CSV table of N, CA and C in Angstrom, one decimal:
chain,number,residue,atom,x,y,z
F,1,UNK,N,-47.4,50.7,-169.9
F,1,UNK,CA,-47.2,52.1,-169.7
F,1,UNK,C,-48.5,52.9,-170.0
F,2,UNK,N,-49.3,52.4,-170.8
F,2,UNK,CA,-50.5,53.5,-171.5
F,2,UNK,C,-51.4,53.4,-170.5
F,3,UNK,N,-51.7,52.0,-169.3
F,3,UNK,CA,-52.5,52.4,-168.0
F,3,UNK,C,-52.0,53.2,-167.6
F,4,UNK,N,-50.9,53.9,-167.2
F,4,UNK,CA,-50.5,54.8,-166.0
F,4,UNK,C,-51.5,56.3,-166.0
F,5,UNK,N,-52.1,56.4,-167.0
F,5,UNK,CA,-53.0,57.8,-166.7
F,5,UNK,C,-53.9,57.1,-166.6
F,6,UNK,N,-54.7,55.7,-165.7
F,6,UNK,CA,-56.0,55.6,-165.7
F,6,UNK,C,-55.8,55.9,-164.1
F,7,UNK,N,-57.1,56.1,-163.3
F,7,UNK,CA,-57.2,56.7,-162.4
F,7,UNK,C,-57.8,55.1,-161.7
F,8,UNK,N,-56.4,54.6,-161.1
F,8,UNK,CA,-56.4,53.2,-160.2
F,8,UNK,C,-56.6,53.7,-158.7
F,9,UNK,N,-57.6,52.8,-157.9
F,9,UNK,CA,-57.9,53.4,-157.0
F,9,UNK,C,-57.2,52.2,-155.7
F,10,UNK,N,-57.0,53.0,-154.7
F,10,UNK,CA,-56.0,51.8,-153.7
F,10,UNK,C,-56.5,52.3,-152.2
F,11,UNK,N,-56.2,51.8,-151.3
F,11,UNK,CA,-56.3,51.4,-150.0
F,11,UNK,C,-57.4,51.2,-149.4
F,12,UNK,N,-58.3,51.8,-148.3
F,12,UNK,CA,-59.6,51.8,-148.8
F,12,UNK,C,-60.7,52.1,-149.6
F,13,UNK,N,-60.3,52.9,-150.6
F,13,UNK,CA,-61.2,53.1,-151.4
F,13,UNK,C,-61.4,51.3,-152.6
F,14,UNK,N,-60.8,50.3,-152.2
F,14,UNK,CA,-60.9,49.3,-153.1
F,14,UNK,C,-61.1,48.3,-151.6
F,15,UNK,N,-61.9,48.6,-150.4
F,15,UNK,CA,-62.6,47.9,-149.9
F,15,UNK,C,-63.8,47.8,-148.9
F,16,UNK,N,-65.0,47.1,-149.2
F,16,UNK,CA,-66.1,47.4,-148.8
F,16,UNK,C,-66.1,46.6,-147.0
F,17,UNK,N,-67.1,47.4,-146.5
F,17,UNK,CA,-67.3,46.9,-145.1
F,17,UNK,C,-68.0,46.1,-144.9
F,18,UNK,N,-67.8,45.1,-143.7
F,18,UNK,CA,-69.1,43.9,-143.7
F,18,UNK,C,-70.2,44.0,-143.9
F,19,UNK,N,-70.6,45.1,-143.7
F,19,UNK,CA,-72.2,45.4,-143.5
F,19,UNK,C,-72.3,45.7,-145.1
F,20,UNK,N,-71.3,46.6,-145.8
F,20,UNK,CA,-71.7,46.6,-147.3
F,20,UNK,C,-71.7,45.7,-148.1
F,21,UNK,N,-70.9,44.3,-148.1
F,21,UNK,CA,-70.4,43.6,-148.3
F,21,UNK,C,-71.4,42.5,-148.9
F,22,UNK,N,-72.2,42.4,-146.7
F,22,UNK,CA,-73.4,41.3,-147.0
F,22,UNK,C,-74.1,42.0,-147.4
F,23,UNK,N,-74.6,43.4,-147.7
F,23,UNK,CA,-75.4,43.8,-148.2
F,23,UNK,C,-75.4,43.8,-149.7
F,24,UNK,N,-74.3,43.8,-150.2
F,24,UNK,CA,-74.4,43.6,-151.9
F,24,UNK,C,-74.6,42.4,-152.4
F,25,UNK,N,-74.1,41.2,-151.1
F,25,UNK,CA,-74.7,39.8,-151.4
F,25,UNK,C,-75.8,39.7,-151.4
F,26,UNK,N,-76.4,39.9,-150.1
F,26,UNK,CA,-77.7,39.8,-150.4
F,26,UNK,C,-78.8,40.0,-151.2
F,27,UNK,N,-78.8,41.8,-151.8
F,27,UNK,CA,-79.3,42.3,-152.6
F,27,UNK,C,-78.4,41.3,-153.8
F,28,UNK,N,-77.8,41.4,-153.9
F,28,UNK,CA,-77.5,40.5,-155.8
F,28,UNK,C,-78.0,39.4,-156.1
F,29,UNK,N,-78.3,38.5,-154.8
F,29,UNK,CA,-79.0,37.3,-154.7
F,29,UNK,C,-80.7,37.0,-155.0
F,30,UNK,N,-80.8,38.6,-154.3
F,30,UNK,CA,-82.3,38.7,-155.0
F,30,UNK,C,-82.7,39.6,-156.1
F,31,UNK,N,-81.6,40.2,-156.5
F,31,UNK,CA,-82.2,40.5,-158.0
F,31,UNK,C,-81.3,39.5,-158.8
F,32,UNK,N,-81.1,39.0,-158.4
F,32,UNK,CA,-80.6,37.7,-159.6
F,32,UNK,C,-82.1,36.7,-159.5
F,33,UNK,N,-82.2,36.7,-158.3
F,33,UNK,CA,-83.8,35.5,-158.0
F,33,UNK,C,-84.5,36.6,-159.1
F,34,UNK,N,-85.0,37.8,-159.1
F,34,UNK,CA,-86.0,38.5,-159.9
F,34,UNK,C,-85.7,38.3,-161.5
F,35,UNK,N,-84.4,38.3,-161.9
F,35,UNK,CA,-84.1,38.2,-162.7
F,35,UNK,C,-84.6,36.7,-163.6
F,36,UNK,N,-84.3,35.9,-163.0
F,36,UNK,CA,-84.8,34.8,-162.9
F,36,UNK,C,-86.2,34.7,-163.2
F,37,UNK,N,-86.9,35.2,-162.2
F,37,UNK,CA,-88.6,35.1,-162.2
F,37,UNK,C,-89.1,35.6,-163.3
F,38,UNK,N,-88.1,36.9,-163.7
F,38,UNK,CA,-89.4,37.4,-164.5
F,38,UNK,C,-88.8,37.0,-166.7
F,39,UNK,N,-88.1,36.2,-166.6
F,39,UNK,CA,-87.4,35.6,-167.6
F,39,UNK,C,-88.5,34.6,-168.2
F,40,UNK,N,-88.9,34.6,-169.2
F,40,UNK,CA,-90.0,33.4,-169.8
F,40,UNK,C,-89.2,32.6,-170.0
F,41,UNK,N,-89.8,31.3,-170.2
F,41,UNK,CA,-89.2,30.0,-170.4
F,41,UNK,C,-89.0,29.7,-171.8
F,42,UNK,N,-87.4,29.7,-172.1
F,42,UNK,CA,-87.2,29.7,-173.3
F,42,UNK,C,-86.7,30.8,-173.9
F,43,UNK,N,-86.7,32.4,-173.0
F,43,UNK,CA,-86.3,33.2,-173.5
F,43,UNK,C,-85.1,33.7,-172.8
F,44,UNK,N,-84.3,34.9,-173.2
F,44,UNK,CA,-82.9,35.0,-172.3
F,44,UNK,C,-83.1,35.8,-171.7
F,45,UNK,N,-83.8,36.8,-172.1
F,45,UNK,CA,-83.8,38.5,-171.6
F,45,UNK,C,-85.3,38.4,-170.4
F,46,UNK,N,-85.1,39.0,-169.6
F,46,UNK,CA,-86.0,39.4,-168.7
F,46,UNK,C,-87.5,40.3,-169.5
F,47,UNK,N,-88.3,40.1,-168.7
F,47,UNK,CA,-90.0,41.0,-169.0
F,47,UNK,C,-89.6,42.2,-168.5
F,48,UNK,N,-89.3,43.0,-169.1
F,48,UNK,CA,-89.0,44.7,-168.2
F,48,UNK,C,-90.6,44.9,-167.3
F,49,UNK,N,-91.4,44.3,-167.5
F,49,UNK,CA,-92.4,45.1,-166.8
F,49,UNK,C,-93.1,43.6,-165.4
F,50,UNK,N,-92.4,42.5,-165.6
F,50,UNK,CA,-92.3,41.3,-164.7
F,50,UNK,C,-91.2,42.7,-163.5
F,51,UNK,N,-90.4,42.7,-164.3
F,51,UNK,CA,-89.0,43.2,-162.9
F,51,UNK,C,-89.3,43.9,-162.4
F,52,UNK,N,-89.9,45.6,-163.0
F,52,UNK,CA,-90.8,46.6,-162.4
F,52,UNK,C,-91.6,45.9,-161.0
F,53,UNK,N,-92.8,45.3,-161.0
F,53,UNK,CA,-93.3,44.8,-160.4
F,53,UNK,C,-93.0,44.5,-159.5
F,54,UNK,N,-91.9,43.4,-159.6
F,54,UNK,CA,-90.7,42.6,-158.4
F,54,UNK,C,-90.4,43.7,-157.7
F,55,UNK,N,-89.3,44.5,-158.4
F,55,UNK,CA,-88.9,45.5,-157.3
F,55,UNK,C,-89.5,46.3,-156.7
F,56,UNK,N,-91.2,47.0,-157.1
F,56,UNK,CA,-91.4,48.0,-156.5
F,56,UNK,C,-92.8,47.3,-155.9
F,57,UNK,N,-93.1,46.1,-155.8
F,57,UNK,CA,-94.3,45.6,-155.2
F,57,UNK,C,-93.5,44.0,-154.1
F,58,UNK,N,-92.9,43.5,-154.4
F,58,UNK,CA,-92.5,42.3,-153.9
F,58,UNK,C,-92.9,41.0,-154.4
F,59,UNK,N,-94.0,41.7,-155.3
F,59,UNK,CA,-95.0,40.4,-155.2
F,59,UNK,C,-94.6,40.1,-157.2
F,60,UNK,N,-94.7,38.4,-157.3
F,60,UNK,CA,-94.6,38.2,-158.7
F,60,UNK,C,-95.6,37.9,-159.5
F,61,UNK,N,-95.9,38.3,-160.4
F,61,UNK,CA,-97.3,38.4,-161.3
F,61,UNK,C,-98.4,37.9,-161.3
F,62,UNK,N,-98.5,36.5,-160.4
F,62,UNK,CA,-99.5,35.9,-159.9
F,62,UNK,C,-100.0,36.8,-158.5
F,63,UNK,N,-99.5,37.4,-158.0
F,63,UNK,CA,-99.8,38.3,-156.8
F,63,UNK,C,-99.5,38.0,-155.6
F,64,UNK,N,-98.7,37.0,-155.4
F,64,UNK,CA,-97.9,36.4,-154.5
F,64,UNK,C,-96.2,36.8,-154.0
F,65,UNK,N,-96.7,37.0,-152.6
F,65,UNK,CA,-95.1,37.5,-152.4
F,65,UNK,C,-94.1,36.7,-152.7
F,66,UNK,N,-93.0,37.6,-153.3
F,66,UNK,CA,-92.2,36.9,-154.0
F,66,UNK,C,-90.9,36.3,-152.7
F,67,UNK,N,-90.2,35.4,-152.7
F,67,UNK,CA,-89.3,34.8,-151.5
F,67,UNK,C,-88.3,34.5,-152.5
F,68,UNK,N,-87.4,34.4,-151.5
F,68,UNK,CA,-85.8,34.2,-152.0
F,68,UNK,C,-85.8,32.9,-152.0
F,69,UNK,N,-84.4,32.2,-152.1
F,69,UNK,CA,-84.1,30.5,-152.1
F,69,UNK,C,-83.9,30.7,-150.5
F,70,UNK,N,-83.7,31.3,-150.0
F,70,UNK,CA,-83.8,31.3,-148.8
F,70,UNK,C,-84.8,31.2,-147.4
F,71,UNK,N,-86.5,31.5,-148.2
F,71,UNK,CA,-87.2,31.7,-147.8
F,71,UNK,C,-87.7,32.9,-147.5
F,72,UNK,N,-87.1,34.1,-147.5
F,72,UNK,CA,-87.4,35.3,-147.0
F,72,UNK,C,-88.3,36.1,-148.1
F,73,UNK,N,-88.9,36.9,-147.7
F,73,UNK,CA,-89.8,38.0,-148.2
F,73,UNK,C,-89.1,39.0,-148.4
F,74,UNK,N,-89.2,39.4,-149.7
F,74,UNK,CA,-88.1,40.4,-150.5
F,74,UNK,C,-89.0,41.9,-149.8
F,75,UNK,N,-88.5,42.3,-149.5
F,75,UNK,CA,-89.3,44.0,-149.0
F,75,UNK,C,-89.2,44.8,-150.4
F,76,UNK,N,-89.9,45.5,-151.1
F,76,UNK,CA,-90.0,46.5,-152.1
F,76,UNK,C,-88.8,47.9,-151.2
F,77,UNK,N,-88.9,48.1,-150.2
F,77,UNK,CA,-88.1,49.1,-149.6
F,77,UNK,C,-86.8,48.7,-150.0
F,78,UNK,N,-86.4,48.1,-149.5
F,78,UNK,CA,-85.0,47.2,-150.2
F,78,UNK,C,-84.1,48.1,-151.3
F,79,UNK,N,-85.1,48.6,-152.4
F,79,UNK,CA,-84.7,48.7,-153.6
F,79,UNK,C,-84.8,50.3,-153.8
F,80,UNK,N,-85.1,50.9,-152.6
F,80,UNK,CA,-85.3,52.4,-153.0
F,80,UNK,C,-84.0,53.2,-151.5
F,81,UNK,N,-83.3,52.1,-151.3
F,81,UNK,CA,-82.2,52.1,-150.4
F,81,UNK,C,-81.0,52.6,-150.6
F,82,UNK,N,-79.7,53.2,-150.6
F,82,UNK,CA,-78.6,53.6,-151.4
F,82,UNK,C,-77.6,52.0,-151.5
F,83,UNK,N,-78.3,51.2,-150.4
F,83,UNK,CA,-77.4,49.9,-150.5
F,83,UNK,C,-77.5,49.4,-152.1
F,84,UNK,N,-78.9,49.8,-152.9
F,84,UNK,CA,-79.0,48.9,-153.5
F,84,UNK,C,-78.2,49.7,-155.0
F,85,UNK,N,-77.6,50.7,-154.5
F,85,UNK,CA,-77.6,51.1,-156.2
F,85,UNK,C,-76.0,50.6,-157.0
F,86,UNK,N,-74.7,49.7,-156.2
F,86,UNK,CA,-73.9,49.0,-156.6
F,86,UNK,C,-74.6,47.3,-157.2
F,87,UNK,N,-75.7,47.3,-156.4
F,87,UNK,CA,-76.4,45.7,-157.3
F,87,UNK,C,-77.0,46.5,-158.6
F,88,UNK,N,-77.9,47.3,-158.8
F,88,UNK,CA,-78.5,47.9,-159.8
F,88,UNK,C,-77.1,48.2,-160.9
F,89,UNK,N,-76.2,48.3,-160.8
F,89,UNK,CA,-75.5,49.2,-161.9
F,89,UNK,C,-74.5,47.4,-162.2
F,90,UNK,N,-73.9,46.9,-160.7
F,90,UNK,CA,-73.6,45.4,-161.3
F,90,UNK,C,-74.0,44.9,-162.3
F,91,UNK,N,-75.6,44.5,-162.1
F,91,UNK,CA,-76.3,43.6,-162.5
F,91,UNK,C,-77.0,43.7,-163.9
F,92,UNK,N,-77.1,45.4,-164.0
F,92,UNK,CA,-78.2,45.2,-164.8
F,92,UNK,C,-77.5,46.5,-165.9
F,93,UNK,N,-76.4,46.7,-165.7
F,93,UNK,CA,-75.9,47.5,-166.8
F,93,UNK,C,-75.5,47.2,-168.2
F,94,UNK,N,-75.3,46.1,-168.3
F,94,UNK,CA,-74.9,44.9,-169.1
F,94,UNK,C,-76.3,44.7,-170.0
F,95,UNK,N,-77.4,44.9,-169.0
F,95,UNK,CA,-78.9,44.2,-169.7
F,95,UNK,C,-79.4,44.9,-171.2
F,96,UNK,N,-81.1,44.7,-171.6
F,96,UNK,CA,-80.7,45.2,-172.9
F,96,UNK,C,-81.5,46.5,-172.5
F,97,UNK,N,-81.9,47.6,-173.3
F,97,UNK,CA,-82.2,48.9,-173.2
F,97,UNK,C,-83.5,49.1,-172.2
F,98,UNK,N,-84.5,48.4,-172.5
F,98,UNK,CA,-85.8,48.4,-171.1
F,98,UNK,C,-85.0,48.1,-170.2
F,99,UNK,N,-84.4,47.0,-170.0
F,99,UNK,CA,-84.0,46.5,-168.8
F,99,UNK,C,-83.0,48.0,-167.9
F,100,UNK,N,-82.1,48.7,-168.9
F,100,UNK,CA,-81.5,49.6,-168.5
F,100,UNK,C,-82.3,50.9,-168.4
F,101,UNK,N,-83.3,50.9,-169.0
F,101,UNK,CA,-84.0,52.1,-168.5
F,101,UNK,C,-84.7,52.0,-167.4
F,102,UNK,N,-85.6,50.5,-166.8
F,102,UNK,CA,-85.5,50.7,-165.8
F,102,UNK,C,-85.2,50.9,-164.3
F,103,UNK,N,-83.2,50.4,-164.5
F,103,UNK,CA,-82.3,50.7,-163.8
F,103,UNK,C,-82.3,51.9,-163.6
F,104,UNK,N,-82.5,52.9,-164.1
F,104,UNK,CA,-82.8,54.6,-164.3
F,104,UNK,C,-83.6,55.2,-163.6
F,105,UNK,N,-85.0,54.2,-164.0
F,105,UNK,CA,-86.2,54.3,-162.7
F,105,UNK,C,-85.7,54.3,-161.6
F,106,UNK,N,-85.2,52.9,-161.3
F,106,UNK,CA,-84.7,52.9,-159.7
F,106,UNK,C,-83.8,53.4,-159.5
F,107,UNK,N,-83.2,53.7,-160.0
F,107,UNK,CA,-81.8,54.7,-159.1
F,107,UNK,C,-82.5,56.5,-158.7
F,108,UNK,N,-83.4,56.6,-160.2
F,108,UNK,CA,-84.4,57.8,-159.6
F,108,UNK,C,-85.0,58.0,-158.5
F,109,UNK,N,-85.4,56.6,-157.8
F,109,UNK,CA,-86.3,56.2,-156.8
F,109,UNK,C,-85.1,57.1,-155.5
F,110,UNK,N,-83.7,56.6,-155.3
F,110,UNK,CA,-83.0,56.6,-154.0
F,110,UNK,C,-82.3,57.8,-154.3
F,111,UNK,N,-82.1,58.3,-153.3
F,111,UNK,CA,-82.2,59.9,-152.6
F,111,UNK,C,-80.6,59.6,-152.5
F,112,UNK,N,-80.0,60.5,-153.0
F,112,UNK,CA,-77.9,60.7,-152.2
F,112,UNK,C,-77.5,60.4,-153.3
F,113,UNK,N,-75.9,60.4,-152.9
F,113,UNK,CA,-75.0,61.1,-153.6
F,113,UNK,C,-74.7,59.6,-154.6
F,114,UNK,N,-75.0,58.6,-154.0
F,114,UNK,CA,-74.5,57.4,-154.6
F,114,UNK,C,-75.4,57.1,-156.2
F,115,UNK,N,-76.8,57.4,-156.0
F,115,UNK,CA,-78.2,57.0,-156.9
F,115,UNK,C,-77.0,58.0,-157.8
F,116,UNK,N,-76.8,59.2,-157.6
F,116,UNK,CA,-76.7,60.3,-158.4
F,116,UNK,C,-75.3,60.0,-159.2
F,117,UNK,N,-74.3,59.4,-158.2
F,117,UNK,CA,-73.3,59.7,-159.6
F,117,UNK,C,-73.7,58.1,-160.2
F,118,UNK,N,-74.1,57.3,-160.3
F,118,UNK,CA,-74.7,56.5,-160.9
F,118,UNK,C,-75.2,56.7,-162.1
F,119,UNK,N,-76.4,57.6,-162.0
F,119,UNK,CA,-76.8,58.3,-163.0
F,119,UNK,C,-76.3,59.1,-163.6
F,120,UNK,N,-75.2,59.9,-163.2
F,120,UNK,CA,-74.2,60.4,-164.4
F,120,UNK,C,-73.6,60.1,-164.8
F,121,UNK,N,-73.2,58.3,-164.3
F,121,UNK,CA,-72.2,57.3,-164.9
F,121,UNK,C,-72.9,56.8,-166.4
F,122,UNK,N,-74.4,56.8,-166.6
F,122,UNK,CA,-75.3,55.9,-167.0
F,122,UNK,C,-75.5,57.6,-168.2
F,123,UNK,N,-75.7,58.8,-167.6
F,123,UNK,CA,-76.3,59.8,-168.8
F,123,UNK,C,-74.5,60.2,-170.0
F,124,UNK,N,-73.3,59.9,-169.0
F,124,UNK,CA,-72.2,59.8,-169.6
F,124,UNK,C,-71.9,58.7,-170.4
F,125,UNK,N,-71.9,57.3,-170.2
F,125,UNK,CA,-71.6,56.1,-170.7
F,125,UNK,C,-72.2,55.2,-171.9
F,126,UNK,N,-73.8,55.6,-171.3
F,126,UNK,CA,-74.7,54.6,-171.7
F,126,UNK,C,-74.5,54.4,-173.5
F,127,UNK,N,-74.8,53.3,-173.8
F,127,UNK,CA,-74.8,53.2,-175.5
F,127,UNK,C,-76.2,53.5,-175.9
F,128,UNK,N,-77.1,53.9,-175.1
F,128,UNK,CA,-78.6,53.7,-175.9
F,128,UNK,C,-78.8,55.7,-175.6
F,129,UNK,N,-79.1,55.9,-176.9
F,129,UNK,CA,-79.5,57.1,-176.2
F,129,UNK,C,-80.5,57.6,-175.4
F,130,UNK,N,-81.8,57.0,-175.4
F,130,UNK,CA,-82.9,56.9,-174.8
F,130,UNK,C,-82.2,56.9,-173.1
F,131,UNK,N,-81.5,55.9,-172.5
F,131,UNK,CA,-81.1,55.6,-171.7
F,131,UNK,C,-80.1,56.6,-170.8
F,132,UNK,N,-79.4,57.3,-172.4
F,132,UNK,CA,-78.6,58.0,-171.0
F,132,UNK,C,-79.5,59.8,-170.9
F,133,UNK,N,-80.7,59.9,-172.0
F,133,UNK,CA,-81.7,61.2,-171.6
F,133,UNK,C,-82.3,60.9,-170.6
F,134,UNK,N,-83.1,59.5,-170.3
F,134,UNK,CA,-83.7,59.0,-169.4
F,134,UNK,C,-82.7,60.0,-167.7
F,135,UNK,N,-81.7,59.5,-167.8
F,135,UNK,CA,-80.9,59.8,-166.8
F,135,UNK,C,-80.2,61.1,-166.6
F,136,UNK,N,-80.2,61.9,-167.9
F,136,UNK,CA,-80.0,63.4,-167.9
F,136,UNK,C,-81.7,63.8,-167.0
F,137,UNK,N,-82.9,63.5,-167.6
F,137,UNK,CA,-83.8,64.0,-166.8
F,137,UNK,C,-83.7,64.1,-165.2
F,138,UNK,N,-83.3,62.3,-164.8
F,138,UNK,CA,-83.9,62.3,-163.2
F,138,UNK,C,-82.3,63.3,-162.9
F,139,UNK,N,-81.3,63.7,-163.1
F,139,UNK,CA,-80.2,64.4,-162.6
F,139,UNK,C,-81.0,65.5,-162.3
F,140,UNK,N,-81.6,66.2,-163.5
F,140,UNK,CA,-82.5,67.5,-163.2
F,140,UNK,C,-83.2,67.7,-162.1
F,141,UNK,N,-83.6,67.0,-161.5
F,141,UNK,CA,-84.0,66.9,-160.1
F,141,UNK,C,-83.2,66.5,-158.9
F,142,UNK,N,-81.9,66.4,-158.9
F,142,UNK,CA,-81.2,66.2,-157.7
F,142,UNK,C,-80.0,67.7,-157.6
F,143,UNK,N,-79.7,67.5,-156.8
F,143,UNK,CA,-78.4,68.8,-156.4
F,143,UNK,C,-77.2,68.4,-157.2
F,144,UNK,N,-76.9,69.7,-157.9
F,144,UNK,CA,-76.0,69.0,-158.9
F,144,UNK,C,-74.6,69.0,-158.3
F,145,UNK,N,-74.6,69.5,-157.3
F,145,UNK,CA,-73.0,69.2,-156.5
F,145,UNK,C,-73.1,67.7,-156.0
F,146,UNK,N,-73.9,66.7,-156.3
F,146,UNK,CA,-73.7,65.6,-156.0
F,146,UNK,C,-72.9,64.7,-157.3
F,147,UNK,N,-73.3,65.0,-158.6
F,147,UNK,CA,-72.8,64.3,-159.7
F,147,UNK,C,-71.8,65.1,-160.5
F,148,UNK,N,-72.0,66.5,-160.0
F,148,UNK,CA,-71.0,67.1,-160.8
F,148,UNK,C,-69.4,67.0,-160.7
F,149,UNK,N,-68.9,66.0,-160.0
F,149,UNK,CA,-67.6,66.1,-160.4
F,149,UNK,C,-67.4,64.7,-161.7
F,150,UNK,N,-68.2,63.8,-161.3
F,150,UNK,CA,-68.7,62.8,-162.4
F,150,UNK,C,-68.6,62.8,-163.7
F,151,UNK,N,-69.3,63.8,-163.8
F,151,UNK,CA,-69.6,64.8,-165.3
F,151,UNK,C,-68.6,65.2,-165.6
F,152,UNK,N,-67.6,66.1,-165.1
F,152,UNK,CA,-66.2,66.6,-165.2
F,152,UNK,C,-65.3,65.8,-165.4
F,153,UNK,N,-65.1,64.6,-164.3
F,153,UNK,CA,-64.1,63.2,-164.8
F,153,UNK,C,-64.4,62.7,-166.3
F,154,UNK,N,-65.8,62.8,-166.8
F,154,UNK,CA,-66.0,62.0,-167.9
F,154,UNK,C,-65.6,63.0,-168.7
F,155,UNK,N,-65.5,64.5,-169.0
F,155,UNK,CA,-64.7,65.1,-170.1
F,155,UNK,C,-63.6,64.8,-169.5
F,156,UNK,N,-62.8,64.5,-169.2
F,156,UNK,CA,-61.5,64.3,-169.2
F,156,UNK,C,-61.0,62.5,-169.3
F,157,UNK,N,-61.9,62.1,-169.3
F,157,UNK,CA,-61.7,60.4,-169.7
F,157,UNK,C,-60.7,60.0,-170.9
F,158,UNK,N,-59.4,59.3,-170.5
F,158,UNK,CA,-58.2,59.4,-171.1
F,158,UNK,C,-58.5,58.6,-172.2
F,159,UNK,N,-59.7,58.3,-172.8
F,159,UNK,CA,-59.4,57.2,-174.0
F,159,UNK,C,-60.2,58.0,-175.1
């Protein structure tokens, strides 16, 4: 009974379209590859400034374009796309505070409504404070009728 005030979502709103779909596979597949790359041997946590690189150049620290298991050439465009900002908030929300402030970066990078309530998911949520100013900033630059009901759901967040 104490779920019944959480705000469960149903019909289409709880399903993505083919095109979104393979697009979230795809993209997850290659920031999971990045994730991977830019991870030292022996260590758990990712190089926040290896990943930078990956996503906004292609190329991995030797200066070589980076490729998937697949063979393909990761495009830097990729990542400044609105496709990409459910792998960004999947993947790397969990990570540790660089890692998440980077995520910040890039969602700063992509233009719409999606980058944006992201970002007021991340300046409402976040545990680090650094992380969720990081993301009160880039909001200050976007139209705030995009994140503003965001902001309003989170004062009223039933817990």
């Amino acid at each position: 009974p104490n779920l019944d005030a959480l705000p469960w979502r149903r019909g289409l709103d709880c399903v993505l379209s083919k095109e979104s779909a393979t697009n979230l596979h795809d993209l997850s597949r290659n920031l999971r590859s990045f994730l991977q790359a830019s991870t030292k041997s022996g260590d758990t946590r990712p190089d926040v400034d290896v990943l930078r690189e990956l996503l906004t150049t292609g190329k991995s620290p030797n200066g070589f374009a980076f490729r998937t298991r697949t063979g393909e050439t990761v495009r830097p465009e990729e990542w400044t796309n609105k496709a990409a900002v459910p792998v960004f908030v999947q993947l790397l929300q969990h990570e540790n505070t660089p890692i998440r402030l980077l995520m910040v970066e890039m969602l700063s990078k992509i233009s719409g409504k999606e980058a944006s309530v992201a970002l007021a998911q991340r300046a409402m949520f976040d545990l680090s404070p650094q992380v969720r100013e990081q993301a009160v900033k880039s909001l200050g630059q976007r139209p705030s009728k995009e994140f503003r009901e965001v902001l309003l759901q989170g004062l009223r967040y039933p817990w």
